[in-house]
Coordinates of C-alpha atoms and ligand atoms in Angstrom, one line a residue:
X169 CA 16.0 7.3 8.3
X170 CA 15.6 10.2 10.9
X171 CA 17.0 10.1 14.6
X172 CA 15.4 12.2 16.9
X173 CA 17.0 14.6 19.5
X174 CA 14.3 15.5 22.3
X175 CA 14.0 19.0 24.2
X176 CA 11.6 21.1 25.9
X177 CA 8.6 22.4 24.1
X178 CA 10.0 26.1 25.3
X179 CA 13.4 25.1 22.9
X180 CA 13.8 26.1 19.8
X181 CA 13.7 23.1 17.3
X182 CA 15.4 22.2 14.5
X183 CA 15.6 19.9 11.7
X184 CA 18.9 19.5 9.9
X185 CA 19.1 17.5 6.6
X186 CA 22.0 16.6 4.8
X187 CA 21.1 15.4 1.0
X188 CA 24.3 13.5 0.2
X189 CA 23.7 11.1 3.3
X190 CA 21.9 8.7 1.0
X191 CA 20.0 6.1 3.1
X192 CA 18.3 3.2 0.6
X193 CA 16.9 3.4 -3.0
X194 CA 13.3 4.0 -2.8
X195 CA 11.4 1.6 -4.6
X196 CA 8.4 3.2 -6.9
X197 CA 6.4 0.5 -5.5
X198 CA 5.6 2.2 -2.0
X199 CA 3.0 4.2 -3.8
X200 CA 0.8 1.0 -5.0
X201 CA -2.8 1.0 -4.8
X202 CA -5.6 -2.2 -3.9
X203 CA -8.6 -2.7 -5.8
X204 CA -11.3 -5.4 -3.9
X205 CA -14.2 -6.5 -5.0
X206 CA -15.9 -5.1 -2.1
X207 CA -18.8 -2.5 -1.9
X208 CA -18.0 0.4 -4.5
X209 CA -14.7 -0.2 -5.2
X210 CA -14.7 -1.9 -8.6
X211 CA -18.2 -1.6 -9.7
X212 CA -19.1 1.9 -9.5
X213 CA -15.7 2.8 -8.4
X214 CA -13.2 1.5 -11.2
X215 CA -16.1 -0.3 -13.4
X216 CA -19.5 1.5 -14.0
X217 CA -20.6 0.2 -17.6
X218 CA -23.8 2.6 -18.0
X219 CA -22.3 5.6 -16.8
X220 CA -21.8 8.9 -19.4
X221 CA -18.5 9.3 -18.0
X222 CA -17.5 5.6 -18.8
X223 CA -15.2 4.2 -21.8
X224 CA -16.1 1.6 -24.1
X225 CA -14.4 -0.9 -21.5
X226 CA -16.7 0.4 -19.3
X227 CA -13.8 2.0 -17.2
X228 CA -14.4 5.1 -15.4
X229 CA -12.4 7.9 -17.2
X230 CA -12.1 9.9 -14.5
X231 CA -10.9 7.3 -12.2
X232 CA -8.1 6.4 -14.8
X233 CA -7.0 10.1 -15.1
X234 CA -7.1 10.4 -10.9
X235 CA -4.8 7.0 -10.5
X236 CA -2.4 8.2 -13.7
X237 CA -2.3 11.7 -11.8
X238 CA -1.0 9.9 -8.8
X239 CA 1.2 8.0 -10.8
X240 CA 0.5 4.1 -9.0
X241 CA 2.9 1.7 -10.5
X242 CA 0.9 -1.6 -9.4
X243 CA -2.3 -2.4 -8.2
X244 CA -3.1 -5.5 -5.7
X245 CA -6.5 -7.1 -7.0
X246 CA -9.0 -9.5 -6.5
X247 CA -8.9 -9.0 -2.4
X248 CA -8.4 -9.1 0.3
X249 CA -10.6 -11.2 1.9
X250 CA -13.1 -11.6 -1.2
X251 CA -10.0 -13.6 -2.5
X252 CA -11.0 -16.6 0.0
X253 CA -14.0 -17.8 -2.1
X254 CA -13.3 -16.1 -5.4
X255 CA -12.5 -18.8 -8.2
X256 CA -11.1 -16.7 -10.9
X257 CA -12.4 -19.0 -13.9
X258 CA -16.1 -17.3 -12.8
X259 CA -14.7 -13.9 -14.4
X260 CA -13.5 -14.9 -17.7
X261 CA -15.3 -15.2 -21.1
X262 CA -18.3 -14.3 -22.4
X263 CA -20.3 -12.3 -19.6
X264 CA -23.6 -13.9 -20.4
X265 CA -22.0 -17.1 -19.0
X266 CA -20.6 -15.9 -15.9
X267 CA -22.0 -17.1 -12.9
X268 CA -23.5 -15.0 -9.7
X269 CA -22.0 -16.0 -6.9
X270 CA -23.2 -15.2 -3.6
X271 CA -20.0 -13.3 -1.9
X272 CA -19.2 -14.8 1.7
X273 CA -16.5 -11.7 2.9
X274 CA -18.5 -8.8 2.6
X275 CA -22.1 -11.0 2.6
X276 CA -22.8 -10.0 -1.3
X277 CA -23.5 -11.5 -4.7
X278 CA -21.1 -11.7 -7.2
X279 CA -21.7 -11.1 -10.9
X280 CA -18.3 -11.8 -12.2
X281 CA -18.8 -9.2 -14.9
X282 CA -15.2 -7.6 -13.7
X283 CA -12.8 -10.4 -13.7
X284 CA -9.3 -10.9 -15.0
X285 CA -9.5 -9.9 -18.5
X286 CA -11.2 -6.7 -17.3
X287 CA -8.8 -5.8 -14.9
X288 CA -5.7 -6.3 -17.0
X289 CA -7.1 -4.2 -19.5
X290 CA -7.6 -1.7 -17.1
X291 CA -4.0 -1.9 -15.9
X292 CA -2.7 -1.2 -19.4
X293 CA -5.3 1.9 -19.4
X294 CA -4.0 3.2 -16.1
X295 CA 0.0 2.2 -17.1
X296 CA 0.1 0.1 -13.4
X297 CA 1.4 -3.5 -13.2
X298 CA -0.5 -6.2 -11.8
X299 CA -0.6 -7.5 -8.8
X300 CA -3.0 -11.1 -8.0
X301 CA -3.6 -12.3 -5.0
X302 CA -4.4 -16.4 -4.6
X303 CA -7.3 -17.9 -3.2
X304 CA -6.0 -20.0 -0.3
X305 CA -9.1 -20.3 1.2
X306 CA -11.2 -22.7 -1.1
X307 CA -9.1 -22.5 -3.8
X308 CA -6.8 -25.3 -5.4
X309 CA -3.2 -25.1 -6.0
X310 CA -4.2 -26.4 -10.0
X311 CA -6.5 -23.3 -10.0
X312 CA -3.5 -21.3 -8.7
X313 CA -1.1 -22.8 -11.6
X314 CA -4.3 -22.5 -14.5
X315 CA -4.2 -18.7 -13.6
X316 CA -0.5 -18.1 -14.3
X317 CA -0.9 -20.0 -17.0
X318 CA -3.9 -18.4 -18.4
X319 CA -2.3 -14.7 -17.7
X320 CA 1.5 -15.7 -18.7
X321 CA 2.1 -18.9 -21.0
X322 CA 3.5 -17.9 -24.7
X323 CA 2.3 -22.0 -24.9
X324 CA -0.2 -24.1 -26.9
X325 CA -2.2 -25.2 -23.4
X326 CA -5.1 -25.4 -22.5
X327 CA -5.6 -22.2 -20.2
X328 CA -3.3 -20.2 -22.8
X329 CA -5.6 -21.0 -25.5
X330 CA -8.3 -20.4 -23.5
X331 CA -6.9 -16.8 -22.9
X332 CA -6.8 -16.4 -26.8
X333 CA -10.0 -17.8 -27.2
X334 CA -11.2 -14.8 -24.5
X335 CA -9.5 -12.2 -27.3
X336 CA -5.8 -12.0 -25.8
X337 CA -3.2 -13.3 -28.0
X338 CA -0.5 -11.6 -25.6
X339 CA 0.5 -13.0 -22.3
X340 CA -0.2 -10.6 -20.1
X341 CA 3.3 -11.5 -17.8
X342 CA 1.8 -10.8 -14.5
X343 CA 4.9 -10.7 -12.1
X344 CA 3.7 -10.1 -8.6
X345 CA 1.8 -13.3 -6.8
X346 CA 0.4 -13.2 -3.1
X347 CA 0.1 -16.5 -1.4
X348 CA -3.1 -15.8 0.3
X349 CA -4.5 -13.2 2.4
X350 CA -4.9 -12.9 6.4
X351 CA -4.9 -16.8 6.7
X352 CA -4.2 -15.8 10.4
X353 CA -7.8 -14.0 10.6
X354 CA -11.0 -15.6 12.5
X355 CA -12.8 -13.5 9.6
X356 CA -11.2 -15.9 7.0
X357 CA -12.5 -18.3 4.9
X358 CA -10.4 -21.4 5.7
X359 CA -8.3 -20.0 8.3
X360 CA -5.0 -21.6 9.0
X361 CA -2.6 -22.3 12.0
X362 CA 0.8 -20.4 11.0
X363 CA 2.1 -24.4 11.0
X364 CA -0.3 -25.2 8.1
X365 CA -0.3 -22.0 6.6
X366 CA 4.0 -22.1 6.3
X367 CA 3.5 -25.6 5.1
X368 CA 0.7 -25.4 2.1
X369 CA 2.7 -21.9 1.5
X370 CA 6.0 -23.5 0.9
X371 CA 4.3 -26.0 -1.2
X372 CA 2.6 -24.3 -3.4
X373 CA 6.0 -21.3 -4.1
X374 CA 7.7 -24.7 -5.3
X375 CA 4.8 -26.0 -8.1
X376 CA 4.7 -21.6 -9.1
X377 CA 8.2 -21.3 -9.4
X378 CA 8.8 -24.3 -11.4
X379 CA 5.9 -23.3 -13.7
X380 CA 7.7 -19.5 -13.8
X381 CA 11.0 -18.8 -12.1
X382 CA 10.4 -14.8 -12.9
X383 CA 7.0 -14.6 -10.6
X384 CA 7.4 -13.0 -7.8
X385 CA 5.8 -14.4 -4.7
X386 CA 4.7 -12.7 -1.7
X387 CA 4.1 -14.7 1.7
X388 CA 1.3 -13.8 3.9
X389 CA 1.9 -12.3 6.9
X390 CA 0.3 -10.7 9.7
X391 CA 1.0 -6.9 11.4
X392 CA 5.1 -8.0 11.7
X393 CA 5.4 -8.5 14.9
X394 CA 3.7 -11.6 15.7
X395 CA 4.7 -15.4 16.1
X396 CA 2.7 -16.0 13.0
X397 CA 5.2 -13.7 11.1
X398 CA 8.5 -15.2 12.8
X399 CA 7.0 -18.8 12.3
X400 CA 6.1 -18.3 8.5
X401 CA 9.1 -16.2 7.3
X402 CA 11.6 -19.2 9.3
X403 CA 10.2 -22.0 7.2
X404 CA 9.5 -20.3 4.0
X405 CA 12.8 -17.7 3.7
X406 CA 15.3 -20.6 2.6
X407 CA 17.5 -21.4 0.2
X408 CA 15.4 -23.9 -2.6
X409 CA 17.2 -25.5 -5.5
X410 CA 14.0 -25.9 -7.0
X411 CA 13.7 -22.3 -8.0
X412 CA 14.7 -23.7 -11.6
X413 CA 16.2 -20.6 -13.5
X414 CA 15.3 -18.5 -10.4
X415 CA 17.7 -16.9 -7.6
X416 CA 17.0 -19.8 -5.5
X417 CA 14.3 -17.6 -3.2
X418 CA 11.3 -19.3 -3.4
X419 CA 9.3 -15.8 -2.0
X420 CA 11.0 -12.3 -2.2
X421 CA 8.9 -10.2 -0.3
X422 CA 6.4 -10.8 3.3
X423 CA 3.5 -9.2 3.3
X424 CA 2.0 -7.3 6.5
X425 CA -1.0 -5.3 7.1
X426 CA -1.7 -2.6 10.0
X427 CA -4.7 -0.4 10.1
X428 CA -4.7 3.0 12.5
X429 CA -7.3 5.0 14.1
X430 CA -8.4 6.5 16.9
X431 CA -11.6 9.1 17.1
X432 CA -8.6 11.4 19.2
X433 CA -6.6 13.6 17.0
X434 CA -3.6 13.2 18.6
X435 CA -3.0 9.0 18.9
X436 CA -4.9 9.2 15.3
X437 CA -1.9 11.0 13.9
X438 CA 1.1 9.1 15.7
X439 CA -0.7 5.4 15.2
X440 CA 1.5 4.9 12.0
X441 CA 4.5 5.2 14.1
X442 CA 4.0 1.8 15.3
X443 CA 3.9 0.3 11.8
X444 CA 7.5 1.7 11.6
X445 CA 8.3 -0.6 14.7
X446 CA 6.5 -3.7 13.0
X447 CA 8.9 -2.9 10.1
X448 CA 12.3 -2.7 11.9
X449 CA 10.9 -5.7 13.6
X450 CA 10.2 -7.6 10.4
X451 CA 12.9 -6.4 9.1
X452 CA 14.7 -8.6 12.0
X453 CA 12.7 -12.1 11.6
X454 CA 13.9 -11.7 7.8
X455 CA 17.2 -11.8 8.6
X456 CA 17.1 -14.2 11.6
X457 CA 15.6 -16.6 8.9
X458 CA 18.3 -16.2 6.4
X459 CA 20.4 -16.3 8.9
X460 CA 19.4 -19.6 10.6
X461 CA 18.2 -20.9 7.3
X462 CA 22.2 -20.1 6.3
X463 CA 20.6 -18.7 2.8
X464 CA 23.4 -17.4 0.7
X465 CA 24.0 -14.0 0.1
X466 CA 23.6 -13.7 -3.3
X467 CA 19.9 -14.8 -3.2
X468 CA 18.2 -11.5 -3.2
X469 CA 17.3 -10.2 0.6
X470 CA 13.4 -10.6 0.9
X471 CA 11.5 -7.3 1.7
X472 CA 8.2 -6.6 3.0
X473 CA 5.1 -5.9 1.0
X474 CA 3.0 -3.8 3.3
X475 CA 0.2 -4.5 0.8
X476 CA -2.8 -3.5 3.1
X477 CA -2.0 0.5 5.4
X478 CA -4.1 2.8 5.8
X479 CA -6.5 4.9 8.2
X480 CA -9.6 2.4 9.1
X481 CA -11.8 2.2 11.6
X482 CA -14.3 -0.9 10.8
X483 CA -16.9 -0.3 13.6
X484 CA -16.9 3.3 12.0
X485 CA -17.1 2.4 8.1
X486 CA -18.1 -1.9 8.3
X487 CA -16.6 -3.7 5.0
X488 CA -20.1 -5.5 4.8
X489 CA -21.3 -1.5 4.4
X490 CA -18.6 -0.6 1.4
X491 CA -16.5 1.0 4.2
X492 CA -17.0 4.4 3.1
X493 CA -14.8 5.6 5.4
X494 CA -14.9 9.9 5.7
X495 CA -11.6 11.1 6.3
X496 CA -10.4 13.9 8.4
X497 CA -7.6 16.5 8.6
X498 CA -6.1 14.2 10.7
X499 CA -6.4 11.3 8.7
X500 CA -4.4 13.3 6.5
X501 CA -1.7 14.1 8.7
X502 CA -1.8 10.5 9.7
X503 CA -1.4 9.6 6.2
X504 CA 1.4 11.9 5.6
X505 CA 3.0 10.0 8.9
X506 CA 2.8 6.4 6.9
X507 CA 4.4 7.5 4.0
X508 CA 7.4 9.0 6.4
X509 CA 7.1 5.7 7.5
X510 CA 7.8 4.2 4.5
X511 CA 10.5 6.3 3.3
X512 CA 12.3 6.2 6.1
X513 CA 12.3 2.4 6.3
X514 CA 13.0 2.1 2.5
X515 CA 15.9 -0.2 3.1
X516 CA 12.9 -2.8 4.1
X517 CA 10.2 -2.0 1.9
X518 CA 9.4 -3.4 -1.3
X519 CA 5.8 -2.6 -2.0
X520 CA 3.1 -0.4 -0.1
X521 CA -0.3 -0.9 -1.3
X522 CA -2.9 1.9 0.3
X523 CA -6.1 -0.2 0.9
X524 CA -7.8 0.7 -1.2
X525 CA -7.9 2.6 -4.1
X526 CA -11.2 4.3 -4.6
X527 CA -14.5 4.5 -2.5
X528 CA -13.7 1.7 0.2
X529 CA -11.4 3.7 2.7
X530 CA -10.4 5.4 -0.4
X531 CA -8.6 8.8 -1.1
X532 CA -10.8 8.8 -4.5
X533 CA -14.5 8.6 -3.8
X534 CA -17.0 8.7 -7.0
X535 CA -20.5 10.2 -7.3
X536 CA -22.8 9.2 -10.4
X537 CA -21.9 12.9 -11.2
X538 CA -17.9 12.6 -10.9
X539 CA -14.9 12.5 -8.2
X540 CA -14.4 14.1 -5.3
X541 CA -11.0 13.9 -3.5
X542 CA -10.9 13.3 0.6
X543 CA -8.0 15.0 2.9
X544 CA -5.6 11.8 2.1
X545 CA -5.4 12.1 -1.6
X546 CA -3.2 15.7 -0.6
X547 CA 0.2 13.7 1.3
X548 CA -0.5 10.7 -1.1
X549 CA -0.1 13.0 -4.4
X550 CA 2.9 14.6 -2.9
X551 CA 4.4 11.8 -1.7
X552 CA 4.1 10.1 -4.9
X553 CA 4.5 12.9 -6.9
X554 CA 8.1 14.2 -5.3
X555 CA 9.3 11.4 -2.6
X556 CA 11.2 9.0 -5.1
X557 CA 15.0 8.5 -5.7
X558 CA 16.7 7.8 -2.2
X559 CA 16.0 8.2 1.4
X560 CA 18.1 10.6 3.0
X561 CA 19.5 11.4 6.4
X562 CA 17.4 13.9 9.0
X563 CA 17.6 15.0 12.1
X564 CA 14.7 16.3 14.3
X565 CA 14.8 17.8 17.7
X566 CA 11.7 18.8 19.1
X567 CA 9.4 18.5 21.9
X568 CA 7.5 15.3 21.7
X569 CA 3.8 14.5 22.7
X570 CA 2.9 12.6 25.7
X571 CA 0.0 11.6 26.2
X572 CA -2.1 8.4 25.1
X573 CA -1.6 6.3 22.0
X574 CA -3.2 3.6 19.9
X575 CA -1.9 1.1 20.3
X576 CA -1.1 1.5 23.4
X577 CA 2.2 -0.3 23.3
X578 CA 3.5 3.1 21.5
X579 CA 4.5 4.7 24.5
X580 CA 7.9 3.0 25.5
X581 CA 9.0 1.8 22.3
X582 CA 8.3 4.4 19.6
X583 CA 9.0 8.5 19.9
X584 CA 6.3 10.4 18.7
X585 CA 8.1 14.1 18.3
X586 CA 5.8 16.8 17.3
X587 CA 7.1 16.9 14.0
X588 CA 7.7 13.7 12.0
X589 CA 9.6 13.8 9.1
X590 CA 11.5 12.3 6.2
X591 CA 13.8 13.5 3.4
X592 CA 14.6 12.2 -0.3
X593 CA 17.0 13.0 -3.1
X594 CA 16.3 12.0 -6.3
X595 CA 18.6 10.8 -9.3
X596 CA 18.0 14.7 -10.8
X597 CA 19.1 15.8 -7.5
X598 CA 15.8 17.9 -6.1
X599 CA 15.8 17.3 -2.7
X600 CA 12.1 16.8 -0.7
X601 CA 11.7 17.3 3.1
X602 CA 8.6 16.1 4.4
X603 CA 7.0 17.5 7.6
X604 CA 3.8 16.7 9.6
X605 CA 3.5 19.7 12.6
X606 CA 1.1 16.6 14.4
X607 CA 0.3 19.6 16.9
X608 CA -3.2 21.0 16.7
X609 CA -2.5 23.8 18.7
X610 CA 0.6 25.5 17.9
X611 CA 3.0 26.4 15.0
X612 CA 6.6 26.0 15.1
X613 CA 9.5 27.8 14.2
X614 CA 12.2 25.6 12.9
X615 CA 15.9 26.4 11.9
X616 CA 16.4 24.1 8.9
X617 CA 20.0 23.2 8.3
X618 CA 21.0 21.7 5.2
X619 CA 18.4 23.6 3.5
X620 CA 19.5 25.6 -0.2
X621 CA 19.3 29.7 0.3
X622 CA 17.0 30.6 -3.1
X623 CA 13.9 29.4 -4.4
X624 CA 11.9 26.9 -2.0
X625 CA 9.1 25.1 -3.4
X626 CA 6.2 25.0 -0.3
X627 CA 3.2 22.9 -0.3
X628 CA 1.0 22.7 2.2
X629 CA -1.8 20.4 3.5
X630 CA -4.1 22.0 5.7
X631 CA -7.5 23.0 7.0
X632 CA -9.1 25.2 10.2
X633 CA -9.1 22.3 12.1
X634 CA -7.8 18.4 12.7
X635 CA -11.9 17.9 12.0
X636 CA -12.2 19.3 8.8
X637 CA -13.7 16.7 5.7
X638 CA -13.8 17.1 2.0
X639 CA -17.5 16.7 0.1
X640 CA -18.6 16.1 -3.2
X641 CA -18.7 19.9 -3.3
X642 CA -16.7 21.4 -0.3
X643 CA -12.4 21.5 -0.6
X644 CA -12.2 22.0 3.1
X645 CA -9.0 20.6 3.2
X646 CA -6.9 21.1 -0.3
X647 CA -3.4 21.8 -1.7
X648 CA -1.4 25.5 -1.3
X649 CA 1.7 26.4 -3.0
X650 CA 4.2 29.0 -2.5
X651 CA 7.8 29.3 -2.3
X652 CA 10.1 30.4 0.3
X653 CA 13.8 31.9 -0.1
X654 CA 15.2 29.3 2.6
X655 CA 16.4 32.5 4.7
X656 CA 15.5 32.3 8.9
X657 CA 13.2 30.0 10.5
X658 CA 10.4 28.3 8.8
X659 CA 7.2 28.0 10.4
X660 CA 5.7 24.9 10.1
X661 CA 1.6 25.9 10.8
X662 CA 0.0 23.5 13.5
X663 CA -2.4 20.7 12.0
X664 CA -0.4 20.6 8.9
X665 CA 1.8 18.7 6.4
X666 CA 4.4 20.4 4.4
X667 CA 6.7 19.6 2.1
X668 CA 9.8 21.6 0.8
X669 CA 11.3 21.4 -2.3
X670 CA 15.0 22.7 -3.6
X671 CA 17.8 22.1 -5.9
X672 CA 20.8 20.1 -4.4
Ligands
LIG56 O1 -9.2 -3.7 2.8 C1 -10.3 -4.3 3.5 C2 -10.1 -5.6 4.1 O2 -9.2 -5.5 5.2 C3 -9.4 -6.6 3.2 O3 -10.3 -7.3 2.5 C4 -8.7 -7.6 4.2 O4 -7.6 -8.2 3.7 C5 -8.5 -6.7 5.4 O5 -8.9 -7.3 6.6

């Protein structure tokens, strides 16, 4: 959490931070990732069999190194909107009897030669949980229950056996279960009023849960601050005594999903602020449902699984053209302001999923030659690497920018302060102050109260301009590290992200 004091820009701001104000745990799961089948993200992205710098799986090597570097503790998979059409039987067995499917999301063909199996394995590889999402557009609530059985049963079934047959004795014990994906969207495959959607959704959590009382099910929602979100979460957030063994929450978490851009630096880099809002808000219709749903408090508060953020602009990058989206120093920056997002609204976030992983709107984008890492891989490494542990207390005060945003609705209900920040302690006690100087023409010199005097880890995300792109062989935009003895002001560069780093 960070409350914002606003003064002139001829002021001198400051930011004071104090480290034993513990806000919320942080859960791990913020930093997930999102693998699609959908242009080059799994096959030539995670999967690329004839490759040199492939495994025997087939897997990517250098892709498994760049997701353990970033340390991604679960990975949403098959889609997105591929999921609509996808029957997951297609991807499992022998490969010479898989089916090509023609693909109706992103107008391809499907070869099914990635599939379940496949992507497990790679899980284990990478050291990330699973995360599935259900096919609620043609798919069948049997299908639904096969695939938890197939991925989860210890039994002698039939889609159990099946997995043994396929060379996995092991359940796999695959926790995390999305009902759907954007049933809300015209784009969508079977598309669904929020009254049939709450309906099939409750329906189905019942038949999962009594299959599995230890899945956890995640409830499709839309941005957070729609009726579709306050219609779903009334009808589905109750108490159910048919969560046999369970808590007696049929879903624990609502997912959202909110994409920013603008081709202006300024309303590019304060967009994620209004994600923040559709958090608090969510936040709200959560407990409004329990509330009127009188659900009792010791079933487990539902959070929200933002499972689909990032910096996307589809008439820019199109899905049906792999969405190779080319980021910007200001992508970065508004990258580094969704993770603030997230860590300062830990209390209501359960999962973050960047969408997606590599080469569609990725941080990670892979040549037949190797990797190559865009702007937003920098706040996303740091973030992940140092931001864990609890959120703690900040304040700003600062000038704030004024002019335009997108979405427009911004202005009026969100702040958008020059510098946006957010602060975390973890168990060891090394404290993390994150800053993103949104400014792209002037530095500022901050007092920082609350700051250690000694030795001040610095890193610092920057380029010579908000323009500036990475290339398979250009670091415009990379990583610097110094250190700082904590003394005086600290100038925070314009166009930049930083993040300090001291002993409690
Ligand atoms: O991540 C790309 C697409 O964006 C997903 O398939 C869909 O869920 C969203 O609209």
């Amino acid at each position: 959490m960070a409350t914002f004091t606003k003064i002139s820009d001829e002021e001198s701001p400051s930011i004071s931070i104090n480290a034993g104000h513990r806000i919320a745990k942080i859960n791990d799961n913020i930093y997930g990732g999102f693998t699609e089948h959908m242009g080059r993200c799994i096959y030539g992205g995670i999967y690329d069999p004839d490759n040199p710098l492939s495994d025997e799986n087939g897997f990517r090597k250098d892709v498994v190194a760049a997701i353990k570097e970033l340390n991604v503790p679960v990975v949403r998979y098959p889609g997105g909107n591929f999921v609509a059409t996808y029957h997951w039987l297609d991807g499992v067995g022998p490969r010479k009897n898989r089916p090509r499917r023609p693909e109706l999301a992103w107008d391809s063909v499907e070869s099914n030669e990635f599939g379940t199996d496949e992507f497990l394995k790679w899980c284990e590889v990478v050291g990330t949980e699973p995360y599935f999402a259900l096919n609620f557009g043609t798919g069948t609530l049997d299908e639904a229950l096969a695939w938890v059985e197939y991925c989860n049963s210890e039994k002698d079934t039939y889609y159990a056996n099946l997995r043994r047959q396929n060379g996995r004795e092991k359940p796999y014990k695959v926790k995390y279960w999305a009902l759907g994906n954007e049933m809300w969207g015209p784009w969508q495959v079977e598309q669904m009023t929020k009254e049939d959607y709450a309906k099939k959704a409750y329906q189905w959590a019942k038949a999962l849960k009594r299959y599995d009382p230890s899945l956890e099910l995640i409830l499709c929602g839309q941005d957070g601050c729609s009726t579709w979100d306050a219609h779903v979460l009334k009808e589905c957030v109750k108490y159910d005594a048919h969560d046999l063994g369970g808590t007696g929450a049929l879903v624990s978490m609502h997912s959202i999903h909110i994409y920013t851009a603008s081709k202006d630096h300024l309303p590019n880099a304060t967009a994620p602020r209004s994600a923040e809002r559709a958090i608090e808000i969510t936040g709200g219709l959560i407990d409004l449902a329990r509330i009127e749903n009188k659900v009792p408090p010791s079933v487990p508060r539902q959070t929200i699984c933002f499972d689909e953020w990032n910096v996307w602009d589809p008439a820019r990058a199109p899905g049906e053209q792999g969405a190779e989206e080319q980021y910007t120093l200001s992508d970065a920056l508004a990258v580094a302001v969704w993770l603030n997002v997230f860590v300062r609204q830990a209390r209501h976030v359960g999962m973050a999923n960047i969408a997606q992983s590599v080469n569609v709107i990725a941080p990670l984008m892979t040549t037949e030659r190797g990797l190559w890492k865009q702007p937003t891989w920098y706040p996303l490494l740091l973030f992940s690497r140092y931001m864990r542990g609890h959120s703690v207390a900040v304040n700003v005060r600062c000038g704030e920018y004024a002019g335009p945003t997108q979405p427009e609705w911004i202005r009026g209900t969100v702040e958008t302060p020059w510098l946006d920040v957010s602060a975390a302690v973890t168990e060891s006690g090394m404290v993390s102050l994150a800053v993103v100087n949104v400014h792209d023409e002037r530095g500022f010199d901050v007092d920082l109260e609350g700051v250690k005097k000694g030795e001040v880890n610095v890193f610092t995300v920057t380029g010579s301009g908000v323009g500036a792109v990475n290339m398979e062989d250009i670091e415009a935009v990379g990583l610097k590290e110094s250190t700082w003895d904590g003394e005086g002001k600290f100038t925070f560069p314009k166009h930049s992200f930083t993040m300090l780093r001291w002993r409690a």
